[in-house]
mmCIF file of C-alpha atoms in Angstrom:
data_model
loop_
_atom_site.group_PDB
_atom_site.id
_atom_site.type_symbol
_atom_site.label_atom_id
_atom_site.label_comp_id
_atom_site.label_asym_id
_atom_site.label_seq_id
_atom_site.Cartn_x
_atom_site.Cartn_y
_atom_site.Cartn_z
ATOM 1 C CA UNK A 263 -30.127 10.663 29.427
ATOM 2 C CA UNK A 264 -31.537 14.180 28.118
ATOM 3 C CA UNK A 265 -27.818 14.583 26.806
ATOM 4 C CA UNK A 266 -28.038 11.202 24.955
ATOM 5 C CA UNK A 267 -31.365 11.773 23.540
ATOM 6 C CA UNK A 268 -30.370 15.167 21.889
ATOM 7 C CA UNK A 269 -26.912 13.372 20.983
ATOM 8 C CA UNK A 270 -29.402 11.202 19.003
ATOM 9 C CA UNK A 271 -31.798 13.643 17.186
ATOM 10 C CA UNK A 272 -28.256 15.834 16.176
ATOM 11 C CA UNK A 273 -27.210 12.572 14.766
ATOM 12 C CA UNK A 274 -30.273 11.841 12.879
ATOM 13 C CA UNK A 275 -30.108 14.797 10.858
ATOM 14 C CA UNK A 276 -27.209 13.744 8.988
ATOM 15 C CA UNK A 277 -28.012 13.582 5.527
ATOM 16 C CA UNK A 278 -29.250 10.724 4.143
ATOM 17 C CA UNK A 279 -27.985 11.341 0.435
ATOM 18 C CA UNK A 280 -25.246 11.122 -1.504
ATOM 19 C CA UNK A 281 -23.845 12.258 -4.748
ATOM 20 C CA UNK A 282 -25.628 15.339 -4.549
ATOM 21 C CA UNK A 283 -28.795 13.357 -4.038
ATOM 22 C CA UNK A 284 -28.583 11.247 -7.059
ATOM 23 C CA UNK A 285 -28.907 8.234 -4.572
ATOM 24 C CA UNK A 286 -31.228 8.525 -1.151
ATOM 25 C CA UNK A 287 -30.885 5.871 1.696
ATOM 26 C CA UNK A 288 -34.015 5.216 3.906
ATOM 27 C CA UNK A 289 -31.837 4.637 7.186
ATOM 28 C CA UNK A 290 -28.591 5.638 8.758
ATOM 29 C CA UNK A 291 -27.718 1.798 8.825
ATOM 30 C CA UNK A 292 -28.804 1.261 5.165
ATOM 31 C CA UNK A 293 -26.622 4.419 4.180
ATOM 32 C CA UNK A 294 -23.136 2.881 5.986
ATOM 33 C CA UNK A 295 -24.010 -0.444 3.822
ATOM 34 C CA UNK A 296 -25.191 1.166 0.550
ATOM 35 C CA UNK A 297 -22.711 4.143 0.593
ATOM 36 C CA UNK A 298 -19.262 2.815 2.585
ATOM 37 C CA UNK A 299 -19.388 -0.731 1.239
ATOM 38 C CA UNK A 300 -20.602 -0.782 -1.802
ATOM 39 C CA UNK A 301 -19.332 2.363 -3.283
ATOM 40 C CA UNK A 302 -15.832 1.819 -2.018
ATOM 41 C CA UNK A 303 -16.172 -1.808 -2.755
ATOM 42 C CA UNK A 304 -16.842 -0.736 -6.430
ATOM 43 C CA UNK A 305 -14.349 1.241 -6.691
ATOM 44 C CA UNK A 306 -11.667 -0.663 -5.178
ATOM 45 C CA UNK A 307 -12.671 -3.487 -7.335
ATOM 46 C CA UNK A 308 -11.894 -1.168 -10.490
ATOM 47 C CA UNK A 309 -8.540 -0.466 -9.288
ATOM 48 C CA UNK A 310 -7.949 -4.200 -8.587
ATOM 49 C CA UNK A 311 -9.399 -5.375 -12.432
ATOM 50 C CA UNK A 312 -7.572 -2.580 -13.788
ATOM 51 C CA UNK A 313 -3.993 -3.027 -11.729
ATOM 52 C CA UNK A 314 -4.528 -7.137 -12.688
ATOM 53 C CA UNK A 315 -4.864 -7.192 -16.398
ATOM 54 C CA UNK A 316 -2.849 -3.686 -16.893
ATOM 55 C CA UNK A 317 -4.508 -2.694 -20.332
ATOM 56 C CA UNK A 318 -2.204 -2.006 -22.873
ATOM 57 C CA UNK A 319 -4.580 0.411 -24.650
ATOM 58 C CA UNK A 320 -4.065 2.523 -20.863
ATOM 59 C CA UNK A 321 0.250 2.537 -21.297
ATOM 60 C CA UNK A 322 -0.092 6.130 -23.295
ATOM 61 C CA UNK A 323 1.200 9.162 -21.326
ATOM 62 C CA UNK A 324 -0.922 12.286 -20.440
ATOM 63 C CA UNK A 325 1.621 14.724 -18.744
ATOM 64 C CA UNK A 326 4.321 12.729 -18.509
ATOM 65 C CA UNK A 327 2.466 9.937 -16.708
ATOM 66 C CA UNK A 328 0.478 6.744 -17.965
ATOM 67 C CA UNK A 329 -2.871 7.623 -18.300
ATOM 68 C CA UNK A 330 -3.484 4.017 -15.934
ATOM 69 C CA UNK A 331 -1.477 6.156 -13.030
ATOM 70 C CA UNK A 332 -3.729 9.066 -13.828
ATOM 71 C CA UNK A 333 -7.064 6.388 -13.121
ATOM 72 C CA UNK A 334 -5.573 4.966 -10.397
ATOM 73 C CA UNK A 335 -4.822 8.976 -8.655
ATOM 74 C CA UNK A 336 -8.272 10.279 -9.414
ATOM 75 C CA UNK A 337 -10.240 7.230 -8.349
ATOM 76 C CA UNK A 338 -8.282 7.887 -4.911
ATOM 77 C CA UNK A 339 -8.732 10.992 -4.411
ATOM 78 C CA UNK A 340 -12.294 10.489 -5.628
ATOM 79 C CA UNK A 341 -12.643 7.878 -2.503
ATOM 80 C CA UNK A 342 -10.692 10.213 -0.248
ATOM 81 C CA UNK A 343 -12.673 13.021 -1.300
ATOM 82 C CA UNK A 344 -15.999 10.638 -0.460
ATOM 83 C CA UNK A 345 -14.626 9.320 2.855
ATOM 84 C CA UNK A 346 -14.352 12.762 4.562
ATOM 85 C CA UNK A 347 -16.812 14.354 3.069
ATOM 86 C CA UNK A 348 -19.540 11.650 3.660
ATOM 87 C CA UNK A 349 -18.286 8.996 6.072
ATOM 88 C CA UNK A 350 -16.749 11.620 8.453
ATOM 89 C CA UNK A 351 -19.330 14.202 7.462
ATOM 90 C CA UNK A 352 -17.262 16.558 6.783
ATOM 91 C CA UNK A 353 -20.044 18.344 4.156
ATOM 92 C CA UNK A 354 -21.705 19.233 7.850
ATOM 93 C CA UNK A 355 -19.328 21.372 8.917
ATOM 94 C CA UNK A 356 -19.350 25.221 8.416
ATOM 95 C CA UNK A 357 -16.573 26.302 5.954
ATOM 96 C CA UNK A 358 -14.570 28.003 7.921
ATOM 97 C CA UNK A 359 -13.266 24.692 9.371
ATOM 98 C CA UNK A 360 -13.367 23.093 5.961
ATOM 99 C CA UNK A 361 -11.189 25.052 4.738
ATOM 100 C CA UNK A 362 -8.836 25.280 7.739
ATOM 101 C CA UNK A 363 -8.509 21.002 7.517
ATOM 102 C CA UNK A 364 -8.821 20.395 3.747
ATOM 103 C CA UNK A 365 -6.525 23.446 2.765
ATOM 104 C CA UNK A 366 -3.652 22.417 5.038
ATOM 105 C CA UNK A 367 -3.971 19.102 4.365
ATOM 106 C CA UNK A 368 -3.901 19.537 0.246
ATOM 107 C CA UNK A 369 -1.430 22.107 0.442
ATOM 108 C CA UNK A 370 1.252 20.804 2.632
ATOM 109 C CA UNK A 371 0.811 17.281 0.856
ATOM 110 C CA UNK A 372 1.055 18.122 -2.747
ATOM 111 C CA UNK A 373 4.324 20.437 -1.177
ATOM 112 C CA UNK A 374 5.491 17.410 0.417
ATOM 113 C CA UNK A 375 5.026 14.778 -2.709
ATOM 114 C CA UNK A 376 6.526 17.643 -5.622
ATOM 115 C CA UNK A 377 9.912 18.239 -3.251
ATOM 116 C CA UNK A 378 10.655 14.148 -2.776
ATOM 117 C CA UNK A 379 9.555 13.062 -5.862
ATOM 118 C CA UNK A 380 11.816 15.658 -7.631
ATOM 119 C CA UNK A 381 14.550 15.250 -5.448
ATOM 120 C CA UNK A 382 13.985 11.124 -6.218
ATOM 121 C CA UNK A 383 14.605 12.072 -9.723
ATOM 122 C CA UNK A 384 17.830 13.836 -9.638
ATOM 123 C CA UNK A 385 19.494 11.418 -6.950
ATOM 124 C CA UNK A 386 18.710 8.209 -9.841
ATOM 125 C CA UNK A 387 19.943 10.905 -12.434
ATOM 126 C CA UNK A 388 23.410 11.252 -10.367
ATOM 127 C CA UNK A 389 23.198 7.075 -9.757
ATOM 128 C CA UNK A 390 22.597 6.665 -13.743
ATOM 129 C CA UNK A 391 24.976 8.919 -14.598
ATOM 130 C CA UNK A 392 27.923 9.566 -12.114
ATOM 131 C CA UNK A 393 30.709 7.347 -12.175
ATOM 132 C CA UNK A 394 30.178 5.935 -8.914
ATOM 133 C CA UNK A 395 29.696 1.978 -8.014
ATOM 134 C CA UNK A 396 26.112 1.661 -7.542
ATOM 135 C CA UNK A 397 26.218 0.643 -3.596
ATOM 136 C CA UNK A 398 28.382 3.143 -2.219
ATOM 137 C CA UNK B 12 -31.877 22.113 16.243
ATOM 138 C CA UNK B 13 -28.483 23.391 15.635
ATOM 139 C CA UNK B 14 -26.720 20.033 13.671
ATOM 140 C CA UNK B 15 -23.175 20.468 14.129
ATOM 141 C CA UNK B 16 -22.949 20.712 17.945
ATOM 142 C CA UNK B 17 -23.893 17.700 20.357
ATOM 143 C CA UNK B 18 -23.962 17.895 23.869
ATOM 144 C CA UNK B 19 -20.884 15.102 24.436
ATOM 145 C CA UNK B 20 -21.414 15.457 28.585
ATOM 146 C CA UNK B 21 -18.369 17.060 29.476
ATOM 147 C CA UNK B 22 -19.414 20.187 29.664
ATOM 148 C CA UNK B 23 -17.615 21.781 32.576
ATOM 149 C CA UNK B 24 -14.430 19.488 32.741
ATOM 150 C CA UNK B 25 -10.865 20.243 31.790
ATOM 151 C CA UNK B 26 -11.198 18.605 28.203
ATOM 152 C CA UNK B 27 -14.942 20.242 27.299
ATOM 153 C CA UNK B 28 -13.267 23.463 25.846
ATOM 154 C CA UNK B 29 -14.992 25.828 28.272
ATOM 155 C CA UNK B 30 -18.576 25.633 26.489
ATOM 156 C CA UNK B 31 -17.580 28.046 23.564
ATOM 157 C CA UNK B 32 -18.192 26.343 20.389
ATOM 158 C CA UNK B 33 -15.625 28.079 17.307
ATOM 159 C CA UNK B 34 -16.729 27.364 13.969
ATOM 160 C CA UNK B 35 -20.095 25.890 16.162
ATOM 161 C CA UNK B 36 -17.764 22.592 16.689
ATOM 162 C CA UNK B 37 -17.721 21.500 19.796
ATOM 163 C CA UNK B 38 -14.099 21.297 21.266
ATOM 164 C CA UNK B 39 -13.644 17.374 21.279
ATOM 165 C CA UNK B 40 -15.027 16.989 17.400
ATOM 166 C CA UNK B 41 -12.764 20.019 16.316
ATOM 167 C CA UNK B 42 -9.644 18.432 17.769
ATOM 168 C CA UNK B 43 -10.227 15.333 16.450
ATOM 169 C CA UNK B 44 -10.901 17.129 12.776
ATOM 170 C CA UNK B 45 -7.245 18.522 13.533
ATOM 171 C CA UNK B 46 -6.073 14.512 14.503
ATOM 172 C CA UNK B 47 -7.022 13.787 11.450
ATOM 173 C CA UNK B 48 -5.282 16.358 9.560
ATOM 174 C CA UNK B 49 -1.840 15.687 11.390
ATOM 175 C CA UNK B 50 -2.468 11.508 10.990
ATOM 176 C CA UNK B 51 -3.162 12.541 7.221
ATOM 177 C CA UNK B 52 0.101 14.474 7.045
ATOM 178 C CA UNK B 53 1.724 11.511 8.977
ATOM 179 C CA UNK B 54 1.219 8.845 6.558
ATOM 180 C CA UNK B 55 1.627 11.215 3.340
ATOM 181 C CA UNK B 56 5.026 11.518 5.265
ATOM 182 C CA UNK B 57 5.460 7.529 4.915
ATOM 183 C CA UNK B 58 3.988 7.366 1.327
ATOM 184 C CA UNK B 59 6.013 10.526 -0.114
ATOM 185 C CA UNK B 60 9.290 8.569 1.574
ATOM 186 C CA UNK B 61 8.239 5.733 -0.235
ATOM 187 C CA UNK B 62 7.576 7.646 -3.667
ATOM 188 C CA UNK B 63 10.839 9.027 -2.648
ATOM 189 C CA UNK B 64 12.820 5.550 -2.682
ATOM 190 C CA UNK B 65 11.199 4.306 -6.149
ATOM 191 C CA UNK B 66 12.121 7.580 -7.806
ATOM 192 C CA UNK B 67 15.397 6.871 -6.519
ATOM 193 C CA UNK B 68 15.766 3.442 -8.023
ATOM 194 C CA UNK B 69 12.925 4.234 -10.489
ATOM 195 C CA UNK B 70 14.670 0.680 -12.661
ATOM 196 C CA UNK B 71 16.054 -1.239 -9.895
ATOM 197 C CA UNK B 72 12.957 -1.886 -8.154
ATOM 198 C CA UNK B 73 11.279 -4.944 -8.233
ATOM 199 C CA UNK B 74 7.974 -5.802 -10.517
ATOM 200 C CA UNK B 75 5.035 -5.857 -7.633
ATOM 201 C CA UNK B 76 3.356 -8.369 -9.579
ATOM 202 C CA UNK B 77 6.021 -10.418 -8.751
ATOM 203 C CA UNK B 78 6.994 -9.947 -5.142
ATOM 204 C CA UNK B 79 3.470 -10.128 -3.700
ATOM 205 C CA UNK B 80 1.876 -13.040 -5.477
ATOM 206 C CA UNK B 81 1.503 -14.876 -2.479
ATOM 207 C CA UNK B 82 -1.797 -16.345 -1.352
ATOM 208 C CA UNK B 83 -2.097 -17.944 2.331
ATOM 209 C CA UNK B 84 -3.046 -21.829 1.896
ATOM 210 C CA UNK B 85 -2.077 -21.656 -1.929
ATOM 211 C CA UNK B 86 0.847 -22.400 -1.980
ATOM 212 C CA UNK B 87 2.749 -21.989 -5.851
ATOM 213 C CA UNK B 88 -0.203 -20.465 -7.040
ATOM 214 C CA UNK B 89 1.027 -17.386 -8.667
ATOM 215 C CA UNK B 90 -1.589 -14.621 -7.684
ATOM 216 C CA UNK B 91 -0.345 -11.238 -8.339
ATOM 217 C CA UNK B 92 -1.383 -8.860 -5.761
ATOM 218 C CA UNK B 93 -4.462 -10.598 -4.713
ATOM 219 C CA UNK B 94 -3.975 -10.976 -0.983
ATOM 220 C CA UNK B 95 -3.022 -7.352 -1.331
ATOM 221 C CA UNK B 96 -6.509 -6.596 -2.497
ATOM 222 C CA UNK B 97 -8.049 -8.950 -0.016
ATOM 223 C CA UNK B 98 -6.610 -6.466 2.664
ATOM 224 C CA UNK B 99 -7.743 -3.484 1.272
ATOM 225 C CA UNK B 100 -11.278 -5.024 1.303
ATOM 226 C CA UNK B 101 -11.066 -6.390 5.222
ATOM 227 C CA UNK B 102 -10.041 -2.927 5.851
ATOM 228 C CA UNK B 103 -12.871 -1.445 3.921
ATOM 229 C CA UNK B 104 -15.093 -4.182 5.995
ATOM 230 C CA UNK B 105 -13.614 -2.820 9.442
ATOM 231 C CA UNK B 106 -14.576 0.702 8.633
ATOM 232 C CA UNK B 107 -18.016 -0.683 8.359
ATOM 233 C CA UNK B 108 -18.450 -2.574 11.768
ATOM 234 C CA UNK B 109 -16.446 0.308 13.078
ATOM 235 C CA UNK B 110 -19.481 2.787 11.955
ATOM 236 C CA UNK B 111 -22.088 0.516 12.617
ATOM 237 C CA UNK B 112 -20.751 -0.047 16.182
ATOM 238 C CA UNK B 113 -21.005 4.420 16.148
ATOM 239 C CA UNK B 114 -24.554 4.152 14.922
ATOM 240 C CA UNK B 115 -26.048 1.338 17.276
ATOM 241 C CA UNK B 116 -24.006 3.231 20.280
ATOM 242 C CA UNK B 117 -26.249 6.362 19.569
ATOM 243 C CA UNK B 118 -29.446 4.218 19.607
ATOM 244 C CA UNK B 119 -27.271 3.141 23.341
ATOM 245 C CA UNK B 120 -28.155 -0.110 22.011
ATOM 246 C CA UNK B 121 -24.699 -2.002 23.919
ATOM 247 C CA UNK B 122 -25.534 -5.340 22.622
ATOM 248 C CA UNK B 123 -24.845 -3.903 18.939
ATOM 249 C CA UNK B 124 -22.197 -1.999 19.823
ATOM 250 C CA UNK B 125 -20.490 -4.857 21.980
ATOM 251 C CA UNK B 126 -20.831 -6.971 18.649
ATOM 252 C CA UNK B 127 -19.886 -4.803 15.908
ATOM 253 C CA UNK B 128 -16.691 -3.519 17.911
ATOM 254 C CA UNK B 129 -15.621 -7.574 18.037
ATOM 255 C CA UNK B 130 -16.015 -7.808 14.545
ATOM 256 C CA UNK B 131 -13.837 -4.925 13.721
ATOM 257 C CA UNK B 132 -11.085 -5.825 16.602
ATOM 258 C CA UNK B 133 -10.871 -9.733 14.288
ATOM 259 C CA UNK B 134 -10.770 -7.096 10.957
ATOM 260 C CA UNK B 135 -7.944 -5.200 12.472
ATOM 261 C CA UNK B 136 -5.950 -8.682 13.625
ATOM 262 C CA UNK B 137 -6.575 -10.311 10.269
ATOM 263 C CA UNK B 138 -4.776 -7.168 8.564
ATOM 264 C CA UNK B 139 -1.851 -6.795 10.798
ATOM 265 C CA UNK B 140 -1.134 -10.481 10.638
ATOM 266 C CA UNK B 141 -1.924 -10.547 6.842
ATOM 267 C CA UNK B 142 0.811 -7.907 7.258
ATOM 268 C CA UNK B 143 3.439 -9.730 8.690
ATOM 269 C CA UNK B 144 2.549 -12.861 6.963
ATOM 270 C CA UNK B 145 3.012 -11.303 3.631
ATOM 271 C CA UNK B 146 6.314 -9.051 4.565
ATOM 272 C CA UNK B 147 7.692 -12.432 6.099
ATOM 273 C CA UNK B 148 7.664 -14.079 2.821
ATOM 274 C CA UNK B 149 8.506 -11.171 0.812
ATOM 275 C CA UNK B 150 11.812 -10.917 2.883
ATOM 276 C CA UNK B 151 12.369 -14.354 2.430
ATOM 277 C CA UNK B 152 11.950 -14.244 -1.157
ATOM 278 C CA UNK B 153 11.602 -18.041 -3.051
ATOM 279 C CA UNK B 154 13.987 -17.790 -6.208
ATOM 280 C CA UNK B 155 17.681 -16.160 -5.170
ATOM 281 C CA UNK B 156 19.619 -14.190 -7.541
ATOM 282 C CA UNK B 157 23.324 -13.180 -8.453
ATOM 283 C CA UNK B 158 24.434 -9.709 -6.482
ATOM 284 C CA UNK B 159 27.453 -7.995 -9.066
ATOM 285 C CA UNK B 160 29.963 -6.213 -7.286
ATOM 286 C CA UNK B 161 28.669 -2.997 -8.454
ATOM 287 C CA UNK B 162 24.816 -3.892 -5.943
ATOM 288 C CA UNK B 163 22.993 -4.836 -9.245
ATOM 289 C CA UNK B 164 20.701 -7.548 -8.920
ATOM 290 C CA UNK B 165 20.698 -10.672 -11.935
ATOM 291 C CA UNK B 166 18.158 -12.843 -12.242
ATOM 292 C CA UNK B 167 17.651 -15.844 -13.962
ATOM 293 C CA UNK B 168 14.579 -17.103 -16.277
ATOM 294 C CA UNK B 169 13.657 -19.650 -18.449
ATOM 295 C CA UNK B 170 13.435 -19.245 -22.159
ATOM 296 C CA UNK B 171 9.549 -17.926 -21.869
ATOM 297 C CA UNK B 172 10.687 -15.037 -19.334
ATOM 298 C CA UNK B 173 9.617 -17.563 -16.554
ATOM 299 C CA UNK B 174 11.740 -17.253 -13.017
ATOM 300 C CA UNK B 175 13.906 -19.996 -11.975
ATOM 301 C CA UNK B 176 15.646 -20.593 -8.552
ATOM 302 C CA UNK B 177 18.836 -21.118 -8.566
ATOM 303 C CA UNK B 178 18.128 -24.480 -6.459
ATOM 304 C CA UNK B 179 16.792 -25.812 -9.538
ATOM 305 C CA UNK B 180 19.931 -25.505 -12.115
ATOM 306 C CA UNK B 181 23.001 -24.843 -9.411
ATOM 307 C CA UNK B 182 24.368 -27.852 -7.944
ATOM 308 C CA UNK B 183 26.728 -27.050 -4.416
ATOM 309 C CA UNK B 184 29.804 -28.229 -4.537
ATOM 310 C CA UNK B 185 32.882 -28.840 -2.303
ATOM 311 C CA UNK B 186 32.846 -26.027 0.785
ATOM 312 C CA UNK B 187 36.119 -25.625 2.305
ATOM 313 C CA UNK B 188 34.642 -25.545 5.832
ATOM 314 C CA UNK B 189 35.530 -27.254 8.976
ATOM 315 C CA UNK B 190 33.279 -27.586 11.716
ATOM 316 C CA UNK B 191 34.142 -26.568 14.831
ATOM 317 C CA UNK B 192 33.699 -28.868 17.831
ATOM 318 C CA UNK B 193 31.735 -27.879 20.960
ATOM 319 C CA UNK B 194 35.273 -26.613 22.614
ATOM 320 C CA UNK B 195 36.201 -25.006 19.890
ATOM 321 C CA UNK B 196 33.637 -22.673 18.677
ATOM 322 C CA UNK B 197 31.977 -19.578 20.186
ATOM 323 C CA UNK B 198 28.624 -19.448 20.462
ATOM 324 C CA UNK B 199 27.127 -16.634 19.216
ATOM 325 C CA UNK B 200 29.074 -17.484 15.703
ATOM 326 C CA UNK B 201 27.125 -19.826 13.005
ATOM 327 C CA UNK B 202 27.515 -19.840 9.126
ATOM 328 C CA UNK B 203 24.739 -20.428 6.931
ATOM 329 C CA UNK B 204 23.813 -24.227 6.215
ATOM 330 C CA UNK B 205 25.473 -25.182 3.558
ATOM 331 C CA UNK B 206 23.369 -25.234 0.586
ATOM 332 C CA UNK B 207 22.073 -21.707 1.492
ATOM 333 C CA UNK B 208 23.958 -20.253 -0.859
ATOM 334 C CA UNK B 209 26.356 -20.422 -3.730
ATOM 335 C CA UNK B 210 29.423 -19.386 -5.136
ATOM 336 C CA UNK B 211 29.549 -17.578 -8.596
ATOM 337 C CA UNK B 212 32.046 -20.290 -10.261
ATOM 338 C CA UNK B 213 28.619 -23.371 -9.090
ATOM 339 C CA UNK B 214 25.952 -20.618 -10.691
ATOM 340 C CA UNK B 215 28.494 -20.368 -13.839
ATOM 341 C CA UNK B 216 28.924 -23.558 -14.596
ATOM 342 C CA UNK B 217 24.767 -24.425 -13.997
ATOM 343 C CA UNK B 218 23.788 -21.578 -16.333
ATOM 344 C CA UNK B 219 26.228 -23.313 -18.698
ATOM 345 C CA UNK B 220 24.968 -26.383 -18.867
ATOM 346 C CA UNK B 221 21.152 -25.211 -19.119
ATOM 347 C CA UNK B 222 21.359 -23.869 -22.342
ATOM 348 C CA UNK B 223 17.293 -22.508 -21.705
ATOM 349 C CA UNK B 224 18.431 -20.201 -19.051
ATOM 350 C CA UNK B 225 18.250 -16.501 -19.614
ATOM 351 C CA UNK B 226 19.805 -13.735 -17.295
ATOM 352 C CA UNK B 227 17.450 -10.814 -16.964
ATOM 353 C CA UNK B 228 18.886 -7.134 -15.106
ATOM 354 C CA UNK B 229 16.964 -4.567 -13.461
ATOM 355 C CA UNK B 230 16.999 -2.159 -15.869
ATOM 356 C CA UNK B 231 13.698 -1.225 -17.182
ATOM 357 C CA UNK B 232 12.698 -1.361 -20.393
ATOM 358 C CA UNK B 233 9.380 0.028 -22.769
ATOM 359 C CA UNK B 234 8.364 -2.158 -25.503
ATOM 360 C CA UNK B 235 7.520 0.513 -28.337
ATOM 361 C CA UNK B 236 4.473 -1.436 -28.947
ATOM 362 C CA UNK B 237 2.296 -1.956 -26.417
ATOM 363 C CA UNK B 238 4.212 0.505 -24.638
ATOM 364 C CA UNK B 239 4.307 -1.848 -21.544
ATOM 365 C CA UNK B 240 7.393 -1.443 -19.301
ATOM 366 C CA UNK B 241 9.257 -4.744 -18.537
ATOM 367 C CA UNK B 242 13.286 -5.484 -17.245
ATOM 368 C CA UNK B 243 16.004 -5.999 -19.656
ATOM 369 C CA UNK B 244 16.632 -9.711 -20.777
ATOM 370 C CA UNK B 245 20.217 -10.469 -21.754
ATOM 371 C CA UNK B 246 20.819 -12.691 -24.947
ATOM 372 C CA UNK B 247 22.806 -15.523 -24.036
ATOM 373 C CA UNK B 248 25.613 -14.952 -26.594
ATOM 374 C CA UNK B 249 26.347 -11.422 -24.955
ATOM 375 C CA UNK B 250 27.542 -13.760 -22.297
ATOM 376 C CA UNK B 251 30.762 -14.444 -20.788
ATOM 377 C CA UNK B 252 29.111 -16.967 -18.619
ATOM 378 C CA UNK B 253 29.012 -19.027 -21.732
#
């Protein structure tokens, strides 16, 4: 029981802000509610309104992309960035192993999206192009 | 107190990592850290495959708005991507009984945990059926189109731009089948019921005679002013059908 009892005061001294402290929870419980619900709620809500009416004012490109993707990409990574560093306290560890899981991760996935998505490009390029039925 | 390691009561077993703590994780949280890396990587795997296939056929592939309108219980309601939603919020609402079940099991309070774990194993059926549901009527699809030769995909609409099944404007006609007695046929062979589906010279003549119908294709097109991207809609007299 001496085990669970320090398992409990390690856990307690999780930190009981987010945002930088911009919003402060009283309880542990009141944090999962206030912070995982609602903030992901919100912000999955946002990508629903915008994905539903599609504004045409959003159809412009920025980079070769509609600025809508571009909302719909950062408010991910915005939630991904929140999950691990808040929900899976990530922010607690020391950065040694921050770096070893967030560096790989970023690195190898941004490497793995640029090589398919380019290589999806130049196989429609030979489909539009080539003289080839379309179902071969 | 230092924060980052808990006793987890395995010190001296195989899996408790020998009591040295790198980067002061203990040896169970730091593999799981690395779990989660690799199931990251996993499922980027998946989703860069799927980016991978819409590059591909970057025109050809279908309007989600269309394809996932379904809405269990409401049925011919158009709803574009709501039930879709609706998942992503029971899954949202799983990873909150999930951490609530964590929370009450360090205050070793089993009732709690006992109760939020149920409510997240009914989250996690409710999304894998919602799943299957939704993938089973997807594959099924509710209008039928016209495949070309060539693997292209027509569709018909009405004159707003409206789908229309072929059921509604293709009447069957004369099949030149005979069916086989119980002698006579083998039983792992069946056709379709007839009915299923039509030949091009039934859809001809039915597009003919509905002078509304439109054909649209799957190539993609950007209307210069709202700079929306929609698929291409044939003009009838561009037609041989006619």
């Amino acid at each position: 029981m001496a085990d669970h009892a320090a398992h409990t005061d390690g856990h307690a001294e999780h930190k009981l802000e987010i945002f930088r402290g911009l919003v402060k929870f009283k309880s542990n419980t009141q944090k999962i509610w206030g912070g995982v619900l609602i903030f992901l709620s919100l912000i999955t809500i946002v990508e629903v309104a915008l994905g539903y009416i599609k504004p045409d004012s959003l159809n412009g490109h920025i980079l070769g992309l509609k600025i809508l993707n571009w909302i719909f990409i950062i408010l991910t990574l915005v939630k991904a960035y929140y999950i691990t560093w808040d929900f899976m306290h990530m922010r607690d560890e020391v950065s040694g192993l921050r770096r070893a899981v967030v560096w790989t991760g970023v690195f190898l996935i941004i490497y793995l999206i640029a090589i398919l998505l380019v290589e999806g490009e130049y196989i429609y390029q030979v489909y539009k192009n080539a003289a080839v039925s379309f179902d071969f | 107190m230092d924060t980052t390691v808990a006793p987890t009561g395995t010190e001296g077993q195989t899996w408790g990592g020998g009591g040295s703590n790198p980067l002061k994780a203990s040896y169970g949280k730091m593999m799981m850290w690395f779990f989660i890396l690799s199931d990251a990587l996993t499922f980027s795997g998946f989703l860069a495959a799927y980016g991978f296939s819409r590059f591909k056929f970057i025109e050809e592939w279908p309007i989600a708005d269309e394809v996932f309108n379904h809405f269990p219980f409401m049925h011919g309601t158009d709803a574009p991507m709501f039930y879709v939603a609706l998942m992503t919020f029971i899954l949202i609402g799983s990873s909150v009984t999930m951490v609530l079940a964590v929370d009450a099991g360090h205050h070793m309070d089993k009732k709690k945990v006992s109760f939020y774990l149920l409510l997240t194993v009914i989250g996690g059926l409710i999304f894998v059926g919602s799943q299957a549901w939704e993938w089973k009527n997807f594959i099924a699809g509710e209008y039928g189109a016209v495949k070309t030769k060539g693997g292209k995909i027509l569709q018909f609409t009405d004159a707003e731009g409206a789908r229309v099944a072929l059921n509604e404007f293709v009447t069957v006609g004369e099949r030149p089948v005979e069916a086989l007695g119980n002698n006579e046929g083998i039983w792992y062979q069946s056709d379709d019921p007839i009915g299923s589906t039509y030949t091009i010279d039934e859809v001809r003549k039915g597009f003919a005679a509905n002078p509304d119908l439109r054909i649209r294709t799957q190539v993609l097109q950007v209307d210069a002013e709202t700079g929306a991207s929609h698929k291409t809609m044939l003009s009838r007299k561009s037609l041989y059908l006619n």
